[in-house]
Coordinates of C-alpha atoms in Angstrom, one line a residue:
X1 CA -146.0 -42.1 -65.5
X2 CA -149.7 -42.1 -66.7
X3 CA -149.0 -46.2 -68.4
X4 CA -146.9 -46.9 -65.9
X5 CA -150.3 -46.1 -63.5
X6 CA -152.4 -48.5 -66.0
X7 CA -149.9 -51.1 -66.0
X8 CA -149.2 -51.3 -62.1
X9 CA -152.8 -51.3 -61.0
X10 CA -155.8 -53.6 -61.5
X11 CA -158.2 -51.3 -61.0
X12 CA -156.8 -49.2 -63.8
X13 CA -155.7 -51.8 -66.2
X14 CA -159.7 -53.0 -66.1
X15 CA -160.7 -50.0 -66.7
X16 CA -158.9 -49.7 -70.4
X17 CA -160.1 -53.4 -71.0
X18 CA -163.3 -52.8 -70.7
X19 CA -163.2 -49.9 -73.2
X20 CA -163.9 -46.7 -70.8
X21 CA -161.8 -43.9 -72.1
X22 CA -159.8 -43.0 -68.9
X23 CA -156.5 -41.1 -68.4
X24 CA -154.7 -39.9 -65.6
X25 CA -154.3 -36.0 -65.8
X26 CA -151.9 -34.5 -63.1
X27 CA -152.9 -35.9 -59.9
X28 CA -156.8 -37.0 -61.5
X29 CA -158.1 -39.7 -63.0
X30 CA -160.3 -38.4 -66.1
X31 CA -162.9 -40.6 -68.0
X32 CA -164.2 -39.1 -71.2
X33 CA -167.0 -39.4 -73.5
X34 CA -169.3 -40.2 -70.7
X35 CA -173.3 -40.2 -72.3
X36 CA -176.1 -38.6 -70.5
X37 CA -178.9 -36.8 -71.0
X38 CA -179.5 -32.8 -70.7
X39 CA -182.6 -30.6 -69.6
X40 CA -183.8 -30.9 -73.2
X41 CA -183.6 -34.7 -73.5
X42 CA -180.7 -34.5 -75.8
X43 CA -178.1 -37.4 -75.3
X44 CA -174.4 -35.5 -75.1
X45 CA -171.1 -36.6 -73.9
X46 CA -169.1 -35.4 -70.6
X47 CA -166.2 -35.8 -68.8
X48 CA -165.4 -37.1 -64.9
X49 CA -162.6 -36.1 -62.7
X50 CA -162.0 -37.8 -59.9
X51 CA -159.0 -37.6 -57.6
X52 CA -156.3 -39.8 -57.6
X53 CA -155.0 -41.5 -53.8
X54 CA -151.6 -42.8 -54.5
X55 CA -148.8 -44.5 -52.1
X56 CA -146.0 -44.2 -54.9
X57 CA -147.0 -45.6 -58.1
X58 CA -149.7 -47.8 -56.4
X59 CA -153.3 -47.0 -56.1
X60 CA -155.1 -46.7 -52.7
X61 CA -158.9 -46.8 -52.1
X62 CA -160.5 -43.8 -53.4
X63 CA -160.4 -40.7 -50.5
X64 CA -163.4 -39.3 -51.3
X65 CA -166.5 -40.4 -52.9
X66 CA -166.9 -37.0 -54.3
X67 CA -166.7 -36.9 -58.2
X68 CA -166.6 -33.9 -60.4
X69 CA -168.0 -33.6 -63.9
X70 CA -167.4 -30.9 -66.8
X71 CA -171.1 -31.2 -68.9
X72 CA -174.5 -29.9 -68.2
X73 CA -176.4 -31.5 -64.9
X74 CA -177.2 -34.6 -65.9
X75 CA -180.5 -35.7 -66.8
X76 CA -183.0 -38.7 -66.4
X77 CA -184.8 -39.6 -69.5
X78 CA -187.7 -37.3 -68.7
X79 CA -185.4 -34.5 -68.3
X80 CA -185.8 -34.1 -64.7
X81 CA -182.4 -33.9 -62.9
X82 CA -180.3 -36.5 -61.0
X83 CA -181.2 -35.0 -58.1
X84 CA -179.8 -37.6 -55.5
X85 CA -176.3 -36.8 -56.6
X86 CA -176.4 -33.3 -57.0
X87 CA -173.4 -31.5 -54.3
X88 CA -172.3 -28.5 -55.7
X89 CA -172.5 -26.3 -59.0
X90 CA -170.0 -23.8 -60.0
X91 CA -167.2 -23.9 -62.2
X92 CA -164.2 -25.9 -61.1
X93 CA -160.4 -24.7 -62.2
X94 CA -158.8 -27.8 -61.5
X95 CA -155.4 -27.1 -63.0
X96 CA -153.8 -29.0 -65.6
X97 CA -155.9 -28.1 -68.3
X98 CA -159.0 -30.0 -66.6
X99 CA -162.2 -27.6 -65.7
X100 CA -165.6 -28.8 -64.0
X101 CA -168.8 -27.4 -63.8
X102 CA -170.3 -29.7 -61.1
X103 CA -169.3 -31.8 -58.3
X104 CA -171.4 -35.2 -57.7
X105 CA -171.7 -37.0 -54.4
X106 CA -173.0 -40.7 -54.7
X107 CA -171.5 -42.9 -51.7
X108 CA -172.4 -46.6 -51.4
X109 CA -172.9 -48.8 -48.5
X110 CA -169.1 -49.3 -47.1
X111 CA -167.3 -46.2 -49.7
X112 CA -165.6 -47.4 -52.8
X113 CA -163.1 -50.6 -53.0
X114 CA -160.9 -48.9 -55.8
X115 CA -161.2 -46.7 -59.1
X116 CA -163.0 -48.9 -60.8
X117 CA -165.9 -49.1 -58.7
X118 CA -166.1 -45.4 -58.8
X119 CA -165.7 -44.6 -62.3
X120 CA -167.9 -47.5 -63.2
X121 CA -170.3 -46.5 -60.8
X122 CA -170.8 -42.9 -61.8
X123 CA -170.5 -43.9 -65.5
X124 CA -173.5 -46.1 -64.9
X125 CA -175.4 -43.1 -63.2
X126 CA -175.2 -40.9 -66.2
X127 CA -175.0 -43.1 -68.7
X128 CA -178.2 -45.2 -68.0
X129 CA -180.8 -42.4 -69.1
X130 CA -178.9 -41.8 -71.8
X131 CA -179.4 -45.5 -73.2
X132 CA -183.0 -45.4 -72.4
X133 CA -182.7 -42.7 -75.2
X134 CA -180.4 -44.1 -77.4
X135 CA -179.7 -47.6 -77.3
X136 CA -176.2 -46.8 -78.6
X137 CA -175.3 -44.8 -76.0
X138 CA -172.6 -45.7 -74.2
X139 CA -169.7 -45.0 -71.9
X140 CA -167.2 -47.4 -73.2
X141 CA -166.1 -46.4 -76.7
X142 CA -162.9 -48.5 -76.9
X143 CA -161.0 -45.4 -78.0
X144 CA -157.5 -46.4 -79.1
X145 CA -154.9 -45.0 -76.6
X146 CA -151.5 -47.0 -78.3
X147 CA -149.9 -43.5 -79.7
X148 CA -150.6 -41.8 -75.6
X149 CA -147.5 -40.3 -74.8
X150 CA -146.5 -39.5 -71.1
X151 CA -146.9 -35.6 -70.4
X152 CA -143.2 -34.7 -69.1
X153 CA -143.2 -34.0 -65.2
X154 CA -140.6 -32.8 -63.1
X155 CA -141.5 -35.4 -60.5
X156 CA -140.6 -38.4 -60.0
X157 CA -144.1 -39.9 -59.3
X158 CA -147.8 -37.9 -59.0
X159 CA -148.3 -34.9 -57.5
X160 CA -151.2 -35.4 -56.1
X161 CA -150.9 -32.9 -52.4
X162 CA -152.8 -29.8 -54.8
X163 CA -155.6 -31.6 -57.1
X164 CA -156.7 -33.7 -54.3
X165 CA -157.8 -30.0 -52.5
X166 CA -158.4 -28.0 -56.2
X167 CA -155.3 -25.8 -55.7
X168 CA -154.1 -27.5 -58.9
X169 CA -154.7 -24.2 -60.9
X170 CA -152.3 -22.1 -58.2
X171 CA -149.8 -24.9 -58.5
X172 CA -149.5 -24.4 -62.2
X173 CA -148.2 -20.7 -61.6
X174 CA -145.1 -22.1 -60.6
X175 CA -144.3 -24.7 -63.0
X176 CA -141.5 -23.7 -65.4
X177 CA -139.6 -21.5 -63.5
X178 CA -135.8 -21.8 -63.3
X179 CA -134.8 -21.2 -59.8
X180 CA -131.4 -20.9 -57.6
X181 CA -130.6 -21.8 -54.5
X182 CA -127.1 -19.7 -53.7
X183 CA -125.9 -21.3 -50.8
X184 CA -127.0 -24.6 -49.5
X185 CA -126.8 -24.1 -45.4
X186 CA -129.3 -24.1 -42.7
X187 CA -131.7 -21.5 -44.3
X188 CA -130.5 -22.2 -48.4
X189 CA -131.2 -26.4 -47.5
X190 CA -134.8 -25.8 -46.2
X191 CA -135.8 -23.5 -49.2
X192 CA -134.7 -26.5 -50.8
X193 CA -137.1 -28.3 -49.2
X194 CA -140.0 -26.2 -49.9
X195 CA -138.7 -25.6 -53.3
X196 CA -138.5 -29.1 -54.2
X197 CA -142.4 -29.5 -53.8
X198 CA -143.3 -27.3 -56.1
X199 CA -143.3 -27.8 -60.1
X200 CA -140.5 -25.2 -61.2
X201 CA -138.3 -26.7 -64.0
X202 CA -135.0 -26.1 -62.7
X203 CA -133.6 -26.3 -59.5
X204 CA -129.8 -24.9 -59.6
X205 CA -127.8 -25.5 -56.4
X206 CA -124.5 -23.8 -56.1
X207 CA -122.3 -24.0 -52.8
X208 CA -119.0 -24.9 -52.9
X209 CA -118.8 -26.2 -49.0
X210 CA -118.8 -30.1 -47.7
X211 CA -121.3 -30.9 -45.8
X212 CA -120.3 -31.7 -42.4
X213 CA -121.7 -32.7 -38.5
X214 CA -122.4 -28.9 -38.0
X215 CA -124.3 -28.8 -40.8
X216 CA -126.5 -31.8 -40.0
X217 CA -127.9 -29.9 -37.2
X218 CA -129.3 -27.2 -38.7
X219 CA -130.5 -28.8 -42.1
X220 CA -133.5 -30.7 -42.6
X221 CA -133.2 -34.8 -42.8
X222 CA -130.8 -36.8 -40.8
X223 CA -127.8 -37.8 -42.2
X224 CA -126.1 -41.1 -41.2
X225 CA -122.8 -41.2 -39.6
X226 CA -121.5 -43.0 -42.7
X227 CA -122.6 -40.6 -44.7
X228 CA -121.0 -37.8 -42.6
X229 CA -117.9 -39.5 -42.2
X230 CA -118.1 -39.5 -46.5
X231 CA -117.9 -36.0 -46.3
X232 CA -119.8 -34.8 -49.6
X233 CA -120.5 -31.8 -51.3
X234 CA -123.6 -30.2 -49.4
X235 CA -125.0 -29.9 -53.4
X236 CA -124.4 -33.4 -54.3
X237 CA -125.7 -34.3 -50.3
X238 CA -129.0 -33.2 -51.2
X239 CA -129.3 -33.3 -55.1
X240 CA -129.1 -37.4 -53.5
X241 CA -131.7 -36.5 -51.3
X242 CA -134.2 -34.1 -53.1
X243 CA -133.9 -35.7 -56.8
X244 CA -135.8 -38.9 -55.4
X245 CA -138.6 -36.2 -55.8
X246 CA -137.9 -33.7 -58.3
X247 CA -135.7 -34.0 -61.5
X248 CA -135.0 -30.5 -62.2
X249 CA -132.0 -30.4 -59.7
X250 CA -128.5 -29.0 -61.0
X251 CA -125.7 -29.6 -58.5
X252 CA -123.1 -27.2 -58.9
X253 CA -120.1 -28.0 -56.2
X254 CA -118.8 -23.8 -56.8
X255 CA -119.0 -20.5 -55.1
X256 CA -120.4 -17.9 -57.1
X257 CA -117.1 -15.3 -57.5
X258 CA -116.6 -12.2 -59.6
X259 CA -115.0 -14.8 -61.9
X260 CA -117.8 -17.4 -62.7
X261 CA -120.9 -15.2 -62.8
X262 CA -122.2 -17.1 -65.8
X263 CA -123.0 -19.9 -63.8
X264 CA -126.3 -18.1 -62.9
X265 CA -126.8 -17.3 -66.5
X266 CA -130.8 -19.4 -67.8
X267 CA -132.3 -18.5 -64.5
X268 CA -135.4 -16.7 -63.8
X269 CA -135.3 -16.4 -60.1
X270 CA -132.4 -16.7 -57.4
X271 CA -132.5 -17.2 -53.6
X272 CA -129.9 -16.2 -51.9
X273 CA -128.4 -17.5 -48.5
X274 CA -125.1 -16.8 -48.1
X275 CA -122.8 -14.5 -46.3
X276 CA -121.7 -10.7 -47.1
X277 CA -119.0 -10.0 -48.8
X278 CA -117.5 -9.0 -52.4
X279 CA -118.7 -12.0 -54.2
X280 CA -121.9 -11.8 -52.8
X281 CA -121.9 -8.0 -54.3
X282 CA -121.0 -9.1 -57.8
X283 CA -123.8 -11.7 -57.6
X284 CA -126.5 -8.6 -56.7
X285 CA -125.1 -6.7 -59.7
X286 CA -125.5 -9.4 -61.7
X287 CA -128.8 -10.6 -60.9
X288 CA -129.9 -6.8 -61.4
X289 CA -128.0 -6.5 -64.6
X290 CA -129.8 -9.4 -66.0
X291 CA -133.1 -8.3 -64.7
X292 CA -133.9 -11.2 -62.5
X293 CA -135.6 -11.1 -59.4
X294 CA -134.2 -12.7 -56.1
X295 CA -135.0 -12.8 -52.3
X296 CA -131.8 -12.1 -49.8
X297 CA -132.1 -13.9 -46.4
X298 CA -130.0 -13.2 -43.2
X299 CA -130.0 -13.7 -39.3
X300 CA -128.8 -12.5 -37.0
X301 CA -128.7 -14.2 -33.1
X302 CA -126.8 -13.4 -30.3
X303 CA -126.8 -14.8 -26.5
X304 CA -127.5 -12.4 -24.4
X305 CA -128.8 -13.2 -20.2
X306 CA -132.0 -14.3 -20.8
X307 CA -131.1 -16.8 -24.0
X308 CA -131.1 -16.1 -27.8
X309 CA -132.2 -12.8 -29.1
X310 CA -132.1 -11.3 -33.0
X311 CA -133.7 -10.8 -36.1
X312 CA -134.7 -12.8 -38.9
X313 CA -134.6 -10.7 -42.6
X314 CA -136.7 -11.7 -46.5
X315 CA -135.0 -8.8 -48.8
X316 CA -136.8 -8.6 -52.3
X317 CA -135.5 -7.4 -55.2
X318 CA -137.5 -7.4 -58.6
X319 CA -136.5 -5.7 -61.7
X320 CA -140.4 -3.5 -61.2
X321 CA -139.4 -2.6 -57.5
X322 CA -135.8 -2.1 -57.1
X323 CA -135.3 1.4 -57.6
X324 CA -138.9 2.6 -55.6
X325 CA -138.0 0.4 -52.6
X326 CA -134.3 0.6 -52.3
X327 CA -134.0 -3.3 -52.3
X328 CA -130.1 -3.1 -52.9
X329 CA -129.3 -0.4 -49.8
X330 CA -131.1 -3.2 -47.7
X331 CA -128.9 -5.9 -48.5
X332 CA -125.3 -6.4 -46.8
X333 CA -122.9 -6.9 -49.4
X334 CA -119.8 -6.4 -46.7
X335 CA -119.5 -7.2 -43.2
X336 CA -120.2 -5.0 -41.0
X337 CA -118.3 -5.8 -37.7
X338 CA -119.3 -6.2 -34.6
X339 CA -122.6 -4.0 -34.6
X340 CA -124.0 -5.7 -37.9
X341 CA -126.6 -7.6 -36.4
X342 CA -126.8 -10.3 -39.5
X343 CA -122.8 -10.7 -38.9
X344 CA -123.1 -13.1 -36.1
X345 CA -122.8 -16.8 -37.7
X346 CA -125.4 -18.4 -34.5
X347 CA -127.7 -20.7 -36.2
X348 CA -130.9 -22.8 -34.8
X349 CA -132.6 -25.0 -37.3
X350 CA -135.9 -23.7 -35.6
X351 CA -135.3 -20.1 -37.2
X352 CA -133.3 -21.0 -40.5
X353 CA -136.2 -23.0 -41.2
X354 CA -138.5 -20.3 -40.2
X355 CA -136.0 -17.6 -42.5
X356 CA -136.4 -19.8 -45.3
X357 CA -140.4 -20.4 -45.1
X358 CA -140.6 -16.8 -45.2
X359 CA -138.7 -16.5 -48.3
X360 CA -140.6 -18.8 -49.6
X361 CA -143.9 -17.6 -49.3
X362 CA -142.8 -14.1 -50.7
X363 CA -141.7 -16.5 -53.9
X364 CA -144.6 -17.8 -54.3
X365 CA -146.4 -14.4 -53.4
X366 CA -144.7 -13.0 -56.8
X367 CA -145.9 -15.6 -59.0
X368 CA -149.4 -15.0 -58.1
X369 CA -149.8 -18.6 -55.8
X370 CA -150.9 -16.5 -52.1
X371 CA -152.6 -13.3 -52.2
X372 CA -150.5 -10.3 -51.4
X373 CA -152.1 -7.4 -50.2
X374 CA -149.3 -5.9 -48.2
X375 CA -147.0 -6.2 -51.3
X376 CA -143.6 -5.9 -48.6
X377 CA -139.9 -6.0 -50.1
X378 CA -138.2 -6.0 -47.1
X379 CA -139.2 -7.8 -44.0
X380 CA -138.0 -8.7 -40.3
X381 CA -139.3 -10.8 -37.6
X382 CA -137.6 -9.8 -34.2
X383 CA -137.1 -13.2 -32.0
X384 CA -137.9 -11.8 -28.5
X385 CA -141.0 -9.9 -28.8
X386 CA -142.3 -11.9 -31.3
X387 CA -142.6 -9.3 -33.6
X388 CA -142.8 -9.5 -38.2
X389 CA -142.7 -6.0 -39.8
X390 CA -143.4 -5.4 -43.5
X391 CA -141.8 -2.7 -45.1
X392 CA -140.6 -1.0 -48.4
X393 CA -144.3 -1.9 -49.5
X394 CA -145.9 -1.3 -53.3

């Protein structure tokens, strides 16, 4: 992706044939071995980070004149700081290995045209009292990039939605995990969707069903009617869709039974959206066999007088929690008739997507991305009085 970037875009390109040692990191561009001068009139070398505005693999004009550095506050030759660029000192997590210990704001007449005005321009602000100190100074070294290799990414093109607002760091808690999706309607295609964003290495989808016009009505997207009329697999429907983006998706066209239970064997975390019953029970004791944690999603609607009352449900079960909370006497594993409240198969793509953001954001609640302070395994949001309770909390 990173040569690709360099190859596609002018501003880029000129930047490497001029000789300034630049990079793109994650969603950033990085120039190294930048000269300039600390408190003590000592020439040393830092690094700037600026974000990266993509459309695809093409470069738009910067978004922000705001430019961070990792270094000391840079100097003039007296040793007197730069004080006109000066915007904010702290240090800077940025994710993806980069860190920062100021942020610089130096805006010209009219912002920046492209990358290379910026770089260039900030490189020329440090760099100048450095050469008044050392002639040799500079912030081109022509360092040989040939032998750069390409960082693998699960995407398809930059993510740049977290480094462009220094969530980067939060982001990376993500990456790597194996996840699966266990049933791929209204609720299981929008955690899909939310899923999908998000860095984790594997994305396994298993749901045995055809996707079909029902199903385009509560799922995010909008099929075509040739594409409904095709019929396909609601896995290979949106491995089609969703692996445009992300390149860890597995499509497995299968119900999970009694009898295929190692087709969630490699995975770290499951979601699971699909009805009660005795597979569904095998599938619990499996997870919590293996010791993986997973979040178990239901509604429940029903039309009463006044419209659509029920309950939405985000069960969690980790291998730390389940026997304090009682995760597994929360979950239906058989239908319960008529008075279950989560038996009722009424759908609006409204709540599954609202089901499914929940679960969601309890995901990424367990792998440290939101703060939790409740620390809830078991929670329900009741339709008509607008209600979310959090229970079984730790």
């Amino acid at each position: 992706m990173s040569r690709a970037l360099f190859s596609r875009n002018a501003d880029l390109a000129k930047l490497r044939e001029e000789g300034y040692f630049v990079q793109v990191v994650g969603g950033f561009l990085v120039m190294r071995e930048v000269p300039y001068v600390d408190a003590d009139r000592k020439v040393r070398r830092g690094t700037l980070i600026s974000s990266l505005a993509l459309a695809g693999d093409q470069t738009r004009p910067p978004d922000t004149h705001v430019m961070h550095f990792d270094g000391d506050f840079p100097c003039l030759a007296d040793g007197t700081r730069i004080a006109a660029i000066a915007n904010q000192t702290t240090h800077f997590d940025l994710g993806n290995g980069l860190t920062a210990e100021h942020a610089f704001s130096s805006k010209p007449d009219g912002g920046y045209r492209d990358y290379h005005h910026k770089m260039t321009t900030y490189a020329s602000i440090l760099a100048g009292p450095a050469a008044v100190l050392d002639p040799t100074a500079t912030p081109r070294p022509y360092r040989a990039l040939d032998e750069e290799e390409d960082g693998e990414s699960v995407f398809n093109y930059v993510e740049t939605a977290s480094d462009r607002v220094g969530i980067g760091a939060l982001t990376a808690k993500l990456a790597g995990h194996r996840v699966a999706i266990i049933g791929l309607g209204g609720s299981g295609s929008y955690i899909l969707d939310m899923v999908a964003k998000t860095p984790v290495a594997e994305i396994r989808l298993l749901d045995a069903d055809e996707f079909l016009q029902h199903n385009a009505f509560r799922a995010p997207g909008a099929p075509s009617l040739q594409e409904l009329r095709e019929a396909p697999r609601k896995v290979d429907h949106f491995k089609a869709i969703y692996g445009r983006m992300h390149r860890g998706i597995t499509a497995i066209p299968e119900a999970v039974t009694a009898d295929n239970l190692e087709l969630l064997d490699g995975i770290e975390f499951a979601f699971l959206s699909l009805d009660a019953g005795e597979a569904k029970a095998a599938l619990v004791a499996r997870l919590q066999e293996r010791g993986v944690a997973f979040i178990d999603i239901g509604m429940g609607l029903e039309l009463g007088d006044r419209g659509l009352c029920g309950i939405l449900r985000v069960t969690t079960s980790t291998p730390t929690t389940r026997d304090r909370v009682g995760a597994h006497a929360r979950i239906p594993l058989a239908g319960g008739g008529a008075k279950d409240v989560y038996a009722s198969n009424i759908q609006v793509a409204d709540l599954n997507a609202l089901n499914a953001v929940m679960a969601v954001i309890k995901w990424k609640k367990l792998c440290g991305f939101y703060c939790d302070l409740e620390g809830e395994h078991h929670s329900t949001y009741t339709l008509d009085g607008n209600m979310l309770l959090n229970e079984d909390q730790v």
